[in-house]
JSON list of C-alpha atoms and ligand atoms in Angstrom, two decimals:
[
{"chain": "X", "resi": 1, "resn": "UNK", "atom": "CA", "xyz": [96.24, 110.12, 82.57]},
{"chain": "X", "resi": 2, "resn": "UNK", "atom": "CA", "xyz": [95.82, 106.50, 81.59]},
{"chain": "X", "resi": 3, "resn": "UNK", "atom": "CA", "xyz": [94.48, 103.97, 84.12]},
{"chain": "X", "resi": 4, "resn": "UNK", "atom": "CA", "xyz": [97.71, 103.49, 85.98]},
{"chain": "X", "resi": 5, "resn": "UNK", "atom": "CA", "xyz": [99.85, 106.56, 85.34]},
{"chain": "X", "resi": 6, "resn": "UNK", "atom": "CA", "xyz": [99.00, 109.81, 87.09]},
{"chain": "X", "resi": 7, "resn": "UNK", "atom": "CA", "xyz": [99.09, 113.10, 85.20]},
{"chain": "X", "resi": 8, "resn": "UNK", "atom": "CA", "xyz": [101.39, 115.92, 86.35]},
{"chain": "X", "resi": 9, "resn": "UNK", "atom": "CA", "xyz": [98.36, 117.73, 87.78]},
{"chain": "X", "resi": 10, "resn": "UNK", "atom": "CA", "xyz": [97.35, 114.66, 89.75]},
{"chain": "X", "resi": 11, "resn": "UNK", "atom": "CA", "xyz": [100.89, 114.27, 91.11]},
{"chain": "X", "resi": 12, "resn": "UNK", "atom": "CA", "xyz": [100.93, 117.91, 92.21]},
{"chain": "X", "resi": 13, "resn": "UNK", "atom": "CA", "xyz": [97.49, 117.56, 93.85]},
{"chain": "X", "resi": 14, "resn": "UNK", "atom": "CA", "xyz": [98.52, 114.32, 95.55]},
{"chain": "X", "resi": 15, "resn": "UNK", "atom": "CA", "xyz": [101.69, 115.82, 96.98]},
{"chain": "X", "resi": 16, "resn": "UNK", "atom": "CA", "xyz": [99.94, 118.92, 98.23]},
{"chain": "X", "resi": 17, "resn": "UNK", "atom": "CA", "xyz": [97.23, 116.74, 99.85]},
{"chain": "X", "resi": 18, "resn": "UNK", "atom": "CA", "xyz": [99.98, 114.76, 101.60]},
{"chain": "X", "resi": 19, "resn": "UNK", "atom": "CA", "xyz": [101.75, 117.91, 102.72]},
{"chain": "X", "resi": 20, "resn": "UNK", "atom": "CA", "xyz": [98.47, 119.40, 103.97]},
{"chain": "X", "resi": 21, "resn": "UNK", "atom": "CA", "xyz": [97.66, 116.18, 105.88]},
{"chain": "X", "resi": 22, "resn": "UNK", "atom": "CA", "xyz": [100.95, 116.45, 107.77]},
{"chain": "X", "resi": 23, "resn": "UNK", "atom": "CA", "xyz": [99.24, 119.23, 109.78]},
{"chain": "X", "resi": 24, "resn": "UNK", "atom": "CA", "xyz": [97.09, 116.58, 111.45]},
{"chain": "X", "resi": 25, "resn": "UNK", "atom": "CA", "xyz": [99.97, 114.39, 112.58]},
{"chain": "X", "resi": 26, "resn": "UNK", "atom": "CA", "xyz": [99.95, 113.31, 116.20]},
{"chain": "X", "resi": 27, "resn": "UNK", "atom": "CA", "xyz": [103.68, 113.03, 116.77]},
{"chain": "X", "resi": 28, "resn": "UNK", "atom": "CA", "xyz": [104.52, 114.34, 120.24]},
{"chain": "X", "resi": 29, "resn": "UNK", "atom": "CA", "xyz": [107.49, 111.94, 120.59]},
{"chain": "X", "resi": 30, "resn": "UNK", "atom": "CA", "xyz": [109.41, 112.16, 117.33]},
{"chain": "X", "resi": 31, "resn": "UNK", "atom": "CA", "xyz": [108.13, 115.62, 116.34]},
{"chain": "X", "resi": 32, "resn": "UNK", "atom": "CA", "xyz": [108.25, 114.33, 112.78]},
{"chain": "X", "resi": 33, "resn": "UNK", "atom": "CA", "xyz": [105.00, 115.05, 110.95]},
{"chain": "X", "resi": 34, "resn": "UNK", "atom": "CA", "xyz": [104.12, 112.87, 107.97]},
{"chain": "X", "resi": 35, "resn": "UNK", "atom": "CA", "xyz": [101.23, 113.12, 105.55]},
{"chain": "X", "resi": 36, "resn": "UNK", "atom": "CA", "xyz": [100.34, 110.41, 103.06]},
{"chain": "X", "resi": 37, "resn": "UNK", "atom": "CA", "xyz": [97.81, 110.71, 100.25]},
{"chain": "X", "resi": 38, "resn": "UNK", "atom": "CA", "xyz": [96.42, 107.91, 98.11]},
{"chain": "X", "resi": 39, "resn": "UNK", "atom": "CA", "xyz": [95.36, 108.44, 94.50]},
{"chain": "X", "resi": 40, "resn": "UNK", "atom": "CA", "xyz": [92.71, 106.07, 93.16]},
{"chain": "X", "resi": 41, "resn": "UNK", "atom": "CA", "xyz": [92.17, 105.21, 89.52]},
{"chain": "X", "resi": 42, "resn": "UNK", "atom": "CA", "xyz": [88.90, 107.21, 89.57]},
{"chain": "X", "resi": 43, "resn": "UNK", "atom": "CA", "xyz": [90.88, 110.33, 90.56]},
{"chain": "X", "resi": 44, "resn": "UNK", "atom": "CA", "xyz": [89.81, 110.38, 94.23]},
{"chain": "X", "resi": 45, "resn": "UNK", "atom": "CA", "xyz": [92.32, 111.14, 96.99]},
{"chain": "X", "resi": 46, "resn": "UNK", "atom": "CA", "xyz": [92.38, 109.98, 100.61]},
{"chain": "X", "resi": 47, "resn": "UNK", "atom": "CA", "xyz": [94.94, 111.54, 102.94]},
{"chain": "X", "resi": 48, "resn": "UNK", "atom": "CA", "xyz": [96.07, 110.78, 106.50]},
{"chain": "X", "resi": 49, "resn": "UNK", "atom": "CA", "xyz": [98.89, 111.42, 108.91]},
{"chain": "X", "resi": 50, "resn": "UNK", "atom": "CA", "xyz": [101.00, 109.51, 111.44]},
{"chain": "X", "resi": 51, "resn": "UNK", "atom": "CA", "xyz": [99.67, 108.70, 114.92]},
{"chain": "X", "resi": 52, "resn": "UNK", "atom": "CA", "xyz": [102.20, 108.04, 117.66]},
{"chain": "X", "resi": 53, "resn": "UNK", "atom": "CA", "xyz": [101.77, 106.37, 121.04]},
{"chain": "X", "resi": 54, "resn": "UNK", "atom": "CA", "xyz": [103.65, 106.69, 124.31]},
{"chain": "X", "resi": 55, "resn": "UNK", "atom": "CA", "xyz": [104.35, 102.99, 123.87]},
{"chain": "X", "resi": 56, "resn": "UNK", "atom": "CA", "xyz": [106.45, 103.88, 120.83]},
{"chain": "X", "resi": 57, "resn": "UNK", "atom": "CA", "xyz": [106.12, 100.58, 119.00]},
{"chain": "X", "resi": 58, "resn": "UNK", "atom": "CA", "xyz": [102.35, 101.06, 118.71]},
{"chain": "X", "resi": 59, "resn": "UNK", "atom": "CA", "xyz": [102.78, 104.13, 116.53]},
{"chain": "X", "resi": 60, "resn": "UNK", "atom": "CA", "xyz": [101.18, 104.12, 113.11]},
{"chain": "X", "resi": 61, "resn": "UNK", "atom": "CA", "xyz": [102.76, 105.56, 109.99]},
{"chain": "X", "resi": 62, "resn": "UNK", "atom": "CA", "xyz": [100.81, 107.91, 107.76]},
{"chain": "X", "resi": 63, "resn": "UNK", "atom": "CA", "xyz": [100.70, 105.39, 104.88]},
{"chain": "X", "resi": 64, "resn": "UNK", "atom": "CA", "xyz": [99.21, 102.70, 107.12]},
{"chain": "X", "resi": 65, "resn": "UNK", "atom": "CA", "xyz": [96.60, 105.10, 108.49]},
{"chain": "X", "resi": 66, "resn": "UNK", "atom": "CA", "xyz": [95.71, 106.21, 104.95]},
{"chain": "X", "resi": 67, "resn": "UNK", "atom": "CA", "xyz": [95.27, 102.61, 103.77]},
{"chain": "X", "resi": 68, "resn": "UNK", "atom": "CA", "xyz": [93.15, 101.77, 106.84]},
{"chain": "X", "resi": 69, "resn": "UNK", "atom": "CA", "xyz": [91.07, 104.88, 106.23]},
{"chain": "X", "resi": 70, "resn": "UNK", "atom": "CA", "xyz": [90.52, 103.88, 102.60]},
{"chain": "X", "resi": 71, "resn": "UNK", "atom": "CA", "xyz": [89.45, 100.43, 103.71]},
{"chain": "X", "resi": 72, "resn": "UNK", "atom": "CA", "xyz": [87.03, 101.85, 106.26]},
{"chain": "X", "resi": 73, "resn": "UNK", "atom": "CA", "xyz": [85.54, 104.02, 103.52]},
{"chain": "X", "resi": 74, "resn": "UNK", "atom": "CA", "xyz": [84.89, 100.92, 101.45]},
{"chain": "X", "resi": 75, "resn": "UNK", "atom": "CA", "xyz": [87.77, 100.61, 99.02]},
{"chain": "X", "resi": 76, "resn": "UNK", "atom": "CA", "xyz": [91.49, 100.03, 99.33]},
{"chain": "X", "resi": 77, "resn": "UNK", "atom": "CA", "xyz": [91.93, 98.58, 95.86]},
{"chain": "X", "resi": 78, "resn": "UNK", "atom": "CA", "xyz": [92.59, 100.66, 92.72]},
{"chain": "X", "resi": 79, "resn": "UNK", "atom": "CA", "xyz": [95.28, 102.76, 94.41]},
{"chain": "X", "resi": 80, "resn": "UNK", "atom": "CA", "xyz": [97.63, 103.87, 91.67]},
{"chain": "X", "resi": 81, "resn": "UNK", "atom": "CA", "xyz": [99.87, 106.28, 93.55]},
{"chain": "X", "resi": 82, "resn": "UNK", "atom": "CA", "xyz": [100.90, 107.43, 96.99]},
{"chain": "X", "resi": 83, "resn": "UNK", "atom": "CA", "xyz": [102.27, 110.86, 97.86]},
{"chain": "X", "resi": 84, "resn": "UNK", "atom": "CA", "xyz": [104.32, 111.49, 100.99]},
{"chain": "X", "resi": 85, "resn": "UNK", "atom": "CA", "xyz": [105.54, 114.59, 102.80]},
{"chain": "X", "resi": 86, "resn": "UNK", "atom": "CA", "xyz": [107.36, 114.71, 106.12]},
{"chain": "X", "resi": 87, "resn": "UNK", "atom": "CA", "xyz": [109.44, 116.88, 108.38]},
{"chain": "X", "resi": 88, "resn": "UNK", "atom": "CA", "xyz": [109.56, 118.75, 111.65]},
{"chain": "X", "resi": 89, "resn": "UNK", "atom": "CA", "xyz": [106.39, 120.81, 112.04]},
{"chain": "X", "resi": 90, "resn": "UNK", "atom": "CA", "xyz": [106.06, 124.57, 111.53]},
{"chain": "X", "resi": 91, "resn": "UNK", "atom": "CA", "xyz": [103.80, 126.62, 113.89]},
{"chain": "X", "resi": 92, "resn": "UNK", "atom": "CA", "xyz": [100.74, 125.29, 112.04]},
{"chain": "X", "resi": 93, "resn": "UNK", "atom": "CA", "xyz": [101.91, 121.67, 112.29]},
{"chain": "X", "resi": 94, "resn": "UNK", "atom": "CA", "xyz": [102.76, 121.38, 108.60]},
{"chain": "X", "resi": 95, "resn": "UNK", "atom": "CA", "xyz": [105.95, 119.50, 107.80]},
{"chain": "X", "resi": 96, "resn": "UNK", "atom": "CA", "xyz": [108.91, 121.73, 106.99]},
{"chain": "X", "resi": 97, "resn": "UNK", "atom": "CA", "xyz": [110.43, 120.13, 103.93]},
{"chain": "X", "resi": 98, "resn": "UNK", "atom": "CA", "xyz": [114.16, 119.54, 103.75]},
{"chain": "X", "resi": 99, "resn": "UNK", "atom": "CA", "xyz": [116.46, 118.12, 101.10]},
{"chain": "X", "resi": 100, "resn": "UNK", "atom": "CA", "xyz": [115.79, 114.64, 102.51]},
{"chain": "X", "resi": 101, "resn": "UNK", "atom": "CA", "xyz": [112.37, 113.33, 101.51]},
{"chain": "X", "resi": 102, "resn": "UNK", "atom": "CA", "xyz": [110.46, 110.92, 103.74]},
{"chain": "X", "resi": 103, "resn": "UNK", "atom": "CA", "xyz": [110.36, 107.50, 102.08]},
{"chain": "X", "resi": 104, "resn": "UNK", "atom": "CA", "xyz": [108.09, 104.63, 103.15]},
{"chain": "X", "resi": 105, "resn": "UNK", "atom": "CA", "xyz": [109.45, 102.57, 106.04]},
{"chain": "X", "resi": 106, "resn": "UNK", "atom": "CA", "xyz": [109.84, 98.82, 105.55]},
{"chain": "X", "resi": 107, "resn": "UNK", "atom": "CA", "xyz": [106.52, 97.94, 107.16]},
{"chain": "X", "resi": 108, "resn": "UNK", "atom": "CA", "xyz": [104.68, 100.47, 105.01]},
{"chain": "X", "resi": 109, "resn": "UNK", "atom": "CA", "xyz": [106.30, 99.07, 101.87]},
{"chain": "X", "resi": 110, "resn": "UNK", "atom": "CA", "xyz": [104.76, 95.72, 102.72]},
{"chain": "X", "resi": 111, "resn": "UNK", "atom": "CA", "xyz": [101.40, 97.38, 103.49]},
{"chain": "X", "resi": 112, "resn": "UNK", "atom": "CA", "xyz": [101.53, 99.07, 100.09]},
{"chain": "X", "resi": 113, "resn": "UNK", "atom": "CA", "xyz": [102.42, 95.72, 98.48]},
{"chain": "X", "resi": 114, "resn": "UNK", "atom": "CA", "xyz": [99.14, 94.29, 99.78]},
{"chain": "X", "resi": 115, "resn": "UNK", "atom": "CA", "xyz": [97.03, 96.95, 98.06]},
{"chain": "X", "resi": 116, "resn": "UNK", "atom": "CA", "xyz": [99.23, 96.87, 94.97]},
{"chain": "X", "resi": 117, "resn": "UNK", "atom": "CA", "xyz": [98.43, 93.19, 94.54]},
{"chain": "X", "resi": 118, "resn": "UNK", "atom": "CA", "xyz": [94.70, 93.93, 94.76]},
{"chain": "X", "resi": 119, "resn": "UNK", "atom": "CA", "xyz": [94.87, 96.22, 91.77]},
{"chain": "X", "resi": 120, "resn": "UNK", "atom": "CA", "xyz": [97.76, 94.60, 89.91]},
{"chain": "X", "resi": 121, "resn": "UNK", "atom": "CA", "xyz": [99.41, 98.02, 89.75]},
{"chain": "X", "resi": 122, "resn": "UNK", "atom": "CA", "xyz": [103.08, 98.60, 90.56]},
{"chain": "X", "resi": 123, "resn": "UNK", "atom": "CA", "xyz": [102.25, 101.57, 92.79]},
{"chain": "X", "resi": 124, "resn": "UNK", "atom": "CA", "xyz": [103.80, 104.95, 92.01]},
{"chain": "X", "resi": 125, "resn": "UNK", "atom": "CA", "xyz": [105.32, 106.52, 95.11]},
{"chain": "X", "resi": 126, "resn": "UNK", "atom": "CA", "xyz": [106.11, 110.24, 95.16]},
{"chain": "X", "resi": 127, "resn": "UNK", "atom": "CA", "xyz": [108.19, 111.60, 98.02]},
{"chain": "X", "resi": 128, "resn": "UNK", "atom": "CA", "xyz": [108.21, 115.36, 98.43]},
{"chain": "X", "resi": 129, "resn": "UNK", "atom": "CA", "xyz": [111.33, 117.30, 99.37]},
{"chain": "X", "resi": 130, "resn": "UNK", "atom": "CA", "xyz": [112.29, 120.96, 99.56]},
{"chain": "X", "resi": 131, "resn": "UNK", "atom": "CA", "xyz": [112.91, 121.45, 95.87]},
{"chain": "X", "resi": 132, "resn": "UNK", "atom": "CA", "xyz": [110.85, 118.76, 94.17]},
{"chain": "X", "resi": 133, "resn": "UNK", "atom": "CA", "xyz": [110.01, 115.10, 94.57]},
{"chain": "X", "resi": 134, "resn": "UNK", "atom": "CA", "xyz": [111.45, 111.63, 94.05]},
{"chain": "X", "resi": 135, "resn": "UNK", "atom": "CA", "xyz": [109.44, 109.09, 92.08]},
{"chain": "X", "resi": 136, "resn": "UNK", "atom": "CA", "xyz": [109.67, 105.36, 92.76]},
{"chain": "X", "resi": 137, "resn": "UNK", "atom": "CA", "xyz": [107.68, 102.33, 91.72]},
{"chain": "X", "resi": 138, "resn": "UNK", "atom": "CA", "xyz": [106.96, 99.96, 94.58]},
{"chain": "X", "resi": 139, "resn": "UNK", "atom": "CA", "xyz": [109.02, 97.25, 92.89]},
{"chain": "X", "resi": 140, "resn": "UNK", "atom": "CA", "xyz": [112.06, 99.58, 92.99]},
{"chain": "X", "resi": 141, "resn": "UNK", "atom": "CA", "xyz": [111.94, 99.90, 96.77]},
{"chain": "X", "resi": 142, "resn": "UNK", "atom": "CA", "xyz": [110.56, 96.46, 97.63]},
{"chain": "X", "resi": 143, "resn": "UNK", "atom": "CA", "xyz": [112.24, 94.04, 95.21]},
{"chain": "X", "resi": 144, "resn": "UNK", "atom": "CA", "xyz": [111.53, 90.33, 95.47]},
{"chain": "X", "resi": 145, "resn": "UNK", "atom": "CA", "xyz": [108.57, 91.16, 97.68]},
{"chain": "X", "resi": 146, "resn": "UNK", "atom": "CA", "xyz": [106.74, 88.58, 99.72]},
{"chain": "X", "resi": 147, "resn": "UNK", "atom": "CA", "xyz": [103.25, 88.30, 98.27]},
{"chain": "X", "resi": 148, "resn": "UNK", "atom": "CA", "xyz": [100.22, 86.03, 97.93]},
{"chain": "X", "resi": 149, "resn": "UNK", "atom": "CA", "xyz": [102.09, 83.89, 95.39]},
{"chain": "X", "resi": 150, "resn": "UNK", "atom": "CA", "xyz": [104.45, 82.78, 98.14]},
{"chain": "X", "resi": 151, "resn": "UNK", "atom": "CA", "xyz": [101.58, 81.11, 99.96]},
{"chain": "X", "resi": 152, "resn": "UNK", "atom": "CA", "xyz": [100.50, 78.91, 97.05]},
{"chain": "I", "resi": 1, "resn": "LIG", "atom": "N1", "xyz": [106.68, 107.65, 109.64]},
{"chain": "I", "resi": 1, "resn": "LIG", "atom": "C1", "xyz": [105.64, 107.59, 108.76]},
{"chain": "I", "resi": 1, "resn": "LIG", "atom": "O1", "xyz": [104.54, 108.08, 109.05]},
{"chain": "I", "resi": 1, "resn": "LIG", "atom": "N2", "xyz": [105.84, 106.97, 107.58]},
{"chain": "I", "resi": 1, "resn": "LIG", "atom": "C2", "xyz": [107.01, 106.39, 107.20]},
{"chain": "I", "resi": 1, "resn": "LIG", "atom": "O2", "xyz": [107.05, 105.68, 106.20]},
{"chain": "I", "resi": 1, "resn": "LIG", "atom": "C3", "xyz": [108.23, 106.66, 107.98]},
{"chain": "I", "resi": 1, "resn": "LIG", "atom": "C4", "xyz": [108.00, 107.07, 109.38]},
{"chain": "I", "resi": 1, "resn": "LIG", "atom": "C5", "xyz": [106.45, 108.24, 110.96]},
{"chain": "I", "resi": 1, "resn": "LIG", "atom": "C6", "xyz": [106.49, 107.24, 112.09]},
{"chain": "I", "resi": 1, "resn": "LIG", "atom": "C7", "xyz": [106.82, 108.13, 113.28]},
{"chain": "I", "resi": 1, "resn": "LIG", "atom": "O3", "xyz": [105.62, 108.66, 113.80]},
{"chain": "I", "resi": 1, "resn": "LIG", "atom": "C8", "xyz": [107.64, 109.25, 112.67]},
{"chain": "I", "resi": 1, "resn": "LIG", "atom": "O4", "xyz": [107.45, 109.19, 111.27]},
{"chain": "I", "resi": 1, "resn": "LIG", "atom": "C9", "xyz": [109.12, 109.18, 112.97]},
{"chain": "I", "resi": 1, "resn": "LIG", "atom": "O5", "xyz": [109.64, 107.93, 112.66]}
]
């Protein structure tokens, strides 16, 4: 890969890390398990899953938890790609993939925008479905984004 474009192997690894992380979802209300995995420019991955709350609006999406986890481990910059997998859980808690891939919710798009601006990379977003994946760049799914430039 070059600095900002993942190789096919890295994409496959990222998506399987996201799918694996869906096993750890805490989603007793929606029963929708999501795993998100971050790929850093040094090749490292950090994965996380969604965490719901009985006060529904407090729930945290997998992408947000993954970014917070990266920050708590010392680095949320240099993220070049995010992989996502979601679905109703199987007996082991792993998301059962359907034809409809999970895509980042609006709040998560803005969370991803924050880390994208840190690295200057238009984040690659890979969304797993039953037969393959969809690839987006952040700018495709969050056009005309609100960013630090707006404040100056
Ligand atoms: N969810 C995510 O984890 N990421 C998204 O981008 C979309 C939605 C979670 C939130 C909630 O726990 C469940 O999926 C159903 O909305």
